[in-house]
Coordinates of C-alpha atoms and ligand atoms in Angstrom, one line a residue:
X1 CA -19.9 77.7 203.5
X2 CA -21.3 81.1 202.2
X3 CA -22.0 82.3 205.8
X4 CA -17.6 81.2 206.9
X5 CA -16.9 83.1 203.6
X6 CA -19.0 86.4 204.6
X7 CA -17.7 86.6 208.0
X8 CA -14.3 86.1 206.5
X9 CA -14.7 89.3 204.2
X10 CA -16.7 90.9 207.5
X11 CA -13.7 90.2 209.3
X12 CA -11.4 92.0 206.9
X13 CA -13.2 95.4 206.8
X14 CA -10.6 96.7 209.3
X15 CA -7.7 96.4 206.4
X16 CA -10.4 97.6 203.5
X17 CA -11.4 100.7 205.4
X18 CA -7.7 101.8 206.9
X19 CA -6.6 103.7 204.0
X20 CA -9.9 105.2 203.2
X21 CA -9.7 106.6 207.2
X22 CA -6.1 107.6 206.3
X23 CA -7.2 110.1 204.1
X24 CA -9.5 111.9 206.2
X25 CA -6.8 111.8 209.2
X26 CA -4.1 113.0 207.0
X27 CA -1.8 115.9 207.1
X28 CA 1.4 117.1 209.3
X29 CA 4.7 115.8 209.3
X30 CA 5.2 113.2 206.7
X31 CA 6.6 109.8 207.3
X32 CA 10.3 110.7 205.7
X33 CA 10.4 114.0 207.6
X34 CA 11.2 115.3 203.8
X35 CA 14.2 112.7 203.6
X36 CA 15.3 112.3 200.0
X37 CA 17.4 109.7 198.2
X38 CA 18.9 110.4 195.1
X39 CA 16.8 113.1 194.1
X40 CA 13.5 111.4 195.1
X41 CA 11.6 111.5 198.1
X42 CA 12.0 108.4 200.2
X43 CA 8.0 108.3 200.5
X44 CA 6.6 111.2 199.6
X45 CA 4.2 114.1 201.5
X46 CA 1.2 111.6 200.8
X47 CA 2.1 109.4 203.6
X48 CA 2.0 111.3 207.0
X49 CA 2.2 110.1 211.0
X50 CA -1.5 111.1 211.0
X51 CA -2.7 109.4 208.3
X52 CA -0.6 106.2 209.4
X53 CA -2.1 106.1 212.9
X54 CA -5.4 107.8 212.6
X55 CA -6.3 105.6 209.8
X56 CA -4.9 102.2 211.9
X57 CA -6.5 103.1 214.8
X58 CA -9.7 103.9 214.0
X59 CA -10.2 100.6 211.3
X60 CA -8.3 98.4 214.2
X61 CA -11.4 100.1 216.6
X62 CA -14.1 99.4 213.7
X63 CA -13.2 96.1 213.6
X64 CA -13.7 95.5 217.7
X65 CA -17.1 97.2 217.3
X66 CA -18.1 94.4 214.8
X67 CA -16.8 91.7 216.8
X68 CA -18.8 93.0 219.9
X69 CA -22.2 92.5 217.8
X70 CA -23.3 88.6 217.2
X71 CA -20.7 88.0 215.1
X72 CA -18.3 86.2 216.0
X73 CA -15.3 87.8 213.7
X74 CA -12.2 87.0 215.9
X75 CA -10.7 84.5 218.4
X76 CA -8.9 87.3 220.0
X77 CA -10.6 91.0 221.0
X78 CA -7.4 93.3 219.5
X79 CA -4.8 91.7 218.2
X80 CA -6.4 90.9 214.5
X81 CA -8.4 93.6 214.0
X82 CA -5.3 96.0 214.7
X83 CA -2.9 94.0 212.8
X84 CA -4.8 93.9 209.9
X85 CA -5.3 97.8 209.9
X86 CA -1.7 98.5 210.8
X87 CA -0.6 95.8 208.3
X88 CA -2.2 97.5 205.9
X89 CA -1.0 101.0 206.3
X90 CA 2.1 99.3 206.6
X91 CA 1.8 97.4 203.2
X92 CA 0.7 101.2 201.9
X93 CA 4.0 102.5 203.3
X94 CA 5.8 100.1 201.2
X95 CA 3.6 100.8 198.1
X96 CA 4.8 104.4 198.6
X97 CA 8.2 103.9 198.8
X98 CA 8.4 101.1 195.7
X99 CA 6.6 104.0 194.1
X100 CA 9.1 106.5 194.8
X101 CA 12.3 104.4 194.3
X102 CA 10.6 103.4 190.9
X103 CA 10.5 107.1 190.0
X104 CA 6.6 107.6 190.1
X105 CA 5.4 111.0 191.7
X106 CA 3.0 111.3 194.9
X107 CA -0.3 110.1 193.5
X108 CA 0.3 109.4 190.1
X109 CA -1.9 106.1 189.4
X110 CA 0.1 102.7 189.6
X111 CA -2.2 99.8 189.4
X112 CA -1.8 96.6 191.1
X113 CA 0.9 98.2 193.3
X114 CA -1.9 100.8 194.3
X115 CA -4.4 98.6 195.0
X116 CA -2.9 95.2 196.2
X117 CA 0.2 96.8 199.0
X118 CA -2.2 96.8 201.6
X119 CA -3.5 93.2 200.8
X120 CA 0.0 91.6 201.0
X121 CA 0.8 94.0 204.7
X122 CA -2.3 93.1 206.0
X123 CA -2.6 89.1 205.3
X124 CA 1.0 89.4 206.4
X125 CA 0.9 91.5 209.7
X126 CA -2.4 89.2 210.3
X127 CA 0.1 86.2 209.7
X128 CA 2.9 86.7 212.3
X129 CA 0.0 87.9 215.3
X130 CA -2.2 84.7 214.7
X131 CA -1.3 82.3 212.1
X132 CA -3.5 79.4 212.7
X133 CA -6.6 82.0 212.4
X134 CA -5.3 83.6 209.3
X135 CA -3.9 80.6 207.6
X136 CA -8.1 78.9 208.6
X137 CA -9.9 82.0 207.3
X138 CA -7.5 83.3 204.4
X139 CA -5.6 80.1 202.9
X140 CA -6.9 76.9 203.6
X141 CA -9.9 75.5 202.3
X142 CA -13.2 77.3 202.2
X143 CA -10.8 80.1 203.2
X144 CA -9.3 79.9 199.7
X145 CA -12.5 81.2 198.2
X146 CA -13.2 84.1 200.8
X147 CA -9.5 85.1 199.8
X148 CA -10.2 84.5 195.8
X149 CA -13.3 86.7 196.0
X150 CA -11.3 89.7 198.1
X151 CA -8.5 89.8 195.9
X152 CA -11.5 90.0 192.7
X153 CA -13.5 92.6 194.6
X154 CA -10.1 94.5 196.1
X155 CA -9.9 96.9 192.9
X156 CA -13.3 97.2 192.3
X157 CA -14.1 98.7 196.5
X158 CA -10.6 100.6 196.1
X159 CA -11.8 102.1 192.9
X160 CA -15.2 103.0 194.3
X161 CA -13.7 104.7 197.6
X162 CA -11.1 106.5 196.2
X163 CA -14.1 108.1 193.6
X164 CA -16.0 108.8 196.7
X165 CA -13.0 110.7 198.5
X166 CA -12.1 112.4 195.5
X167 CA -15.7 113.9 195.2
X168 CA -15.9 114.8 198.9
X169 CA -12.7 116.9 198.0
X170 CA -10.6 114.6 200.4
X171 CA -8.3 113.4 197.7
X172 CA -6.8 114.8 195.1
X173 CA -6.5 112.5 192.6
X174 CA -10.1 109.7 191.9
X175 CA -7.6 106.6 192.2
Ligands
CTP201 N1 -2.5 109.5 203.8 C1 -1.7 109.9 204.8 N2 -0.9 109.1 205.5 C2 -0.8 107.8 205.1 C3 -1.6 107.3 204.0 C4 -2.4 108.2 203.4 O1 -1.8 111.1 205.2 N3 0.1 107.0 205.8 C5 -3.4 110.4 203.1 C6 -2.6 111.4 202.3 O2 -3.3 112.7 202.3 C7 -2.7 110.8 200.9 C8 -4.1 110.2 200.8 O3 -4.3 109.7 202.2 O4 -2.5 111.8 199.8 C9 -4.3 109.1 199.8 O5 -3.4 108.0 200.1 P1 -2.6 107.3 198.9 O6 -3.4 107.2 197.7 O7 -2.0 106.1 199.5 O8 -1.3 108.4 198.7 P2 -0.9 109.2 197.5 O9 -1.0 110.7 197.8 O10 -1.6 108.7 196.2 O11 0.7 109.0 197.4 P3 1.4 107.7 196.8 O12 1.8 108.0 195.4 O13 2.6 107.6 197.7 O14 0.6 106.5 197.0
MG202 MG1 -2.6 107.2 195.6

């Protein structure tokens, strides 16, 4: 049981890490092109094309290089890894622009929208590529628990990250 939970939260690391690569690929043209909607940015200069894709790509290309080890992580070689890192700058887009319809500025601290968008694009992204692998490893029995313990240690491993970026002068704000 332990060992099907730990691969399970192995397999994920490709949706934990994407936004933490997304910071150090940042910069450029942001997402909205500057667009604004009623006064308020449609996403805001904190989500850009390079950030979006550098930070899917390379988690979706971490996530192969764990699968090629003894672990067996995936029943397919791309298509989870990369949908769990695209889902989940995906599920940050969103975040973003909930954020910005809601009226909060670029950065400013929103907690569980901040720390849980990526969770819901991810599972969901992972969802419509494989569901009988998600649904087996995320939702349904022993599954449950290796989905209980992410969502407990999701804040916790955001938290830590974002302190770490923040004192390696990649981000501005420690959140
Ligand atoms: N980033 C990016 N492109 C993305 C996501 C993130 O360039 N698609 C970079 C930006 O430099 C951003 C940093 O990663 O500032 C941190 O990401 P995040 O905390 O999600 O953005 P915020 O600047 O806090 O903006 P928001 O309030 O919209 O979350
Ligand atoms: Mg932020």
């Amino acid at each position: 049981m332990w060992e099907t939970i730990a691969l399970g939260i192995i397999a994920y690391i490709p949706a934990l890490i994407a936004n933490s690569l997304a910071v150090v690929f940042g910069g450029g043209k942001p997402m909205d092109f500057g667009v604004e909607i009623n006064n308020k940015r449609l996403l805001g200069d904190g989500k850009t094309w390079r950030g979006f894709f550098g930070g899917g790509i390379s988690a979706g290309i971490l996530g192969v290089l764990l699968d090629l080890t003894p672990m067996s992580l995936y029943p397919s070689y791309l298509l989870i890894p990369f949908a769990l890192s695209f889902g989940s700058m995906t599920g940050d887009v969103l975040g973003s622009l909930i954020k910005r319809r809601s009226g909060w500025k670029r950065g400013e601290n929103v907690p569980i929208l901040d720390q849980y968008d990526f969770v819901f694009g991810s599972l969901l992204f992972s969802m419509i590529a494989l569901p009988s692998w998600t649904m087996e490893t995320y939702f349904k029995g022993v599954g449950l628990y290796t989905l209980l313990i992410l969502l407990i240690a999701v804040p916790a491993l955001h938290r830590a990250v974002n302190v770490i970026g923040y004192k390696l002068g990649l981000k501005n704000e420690p959140w």
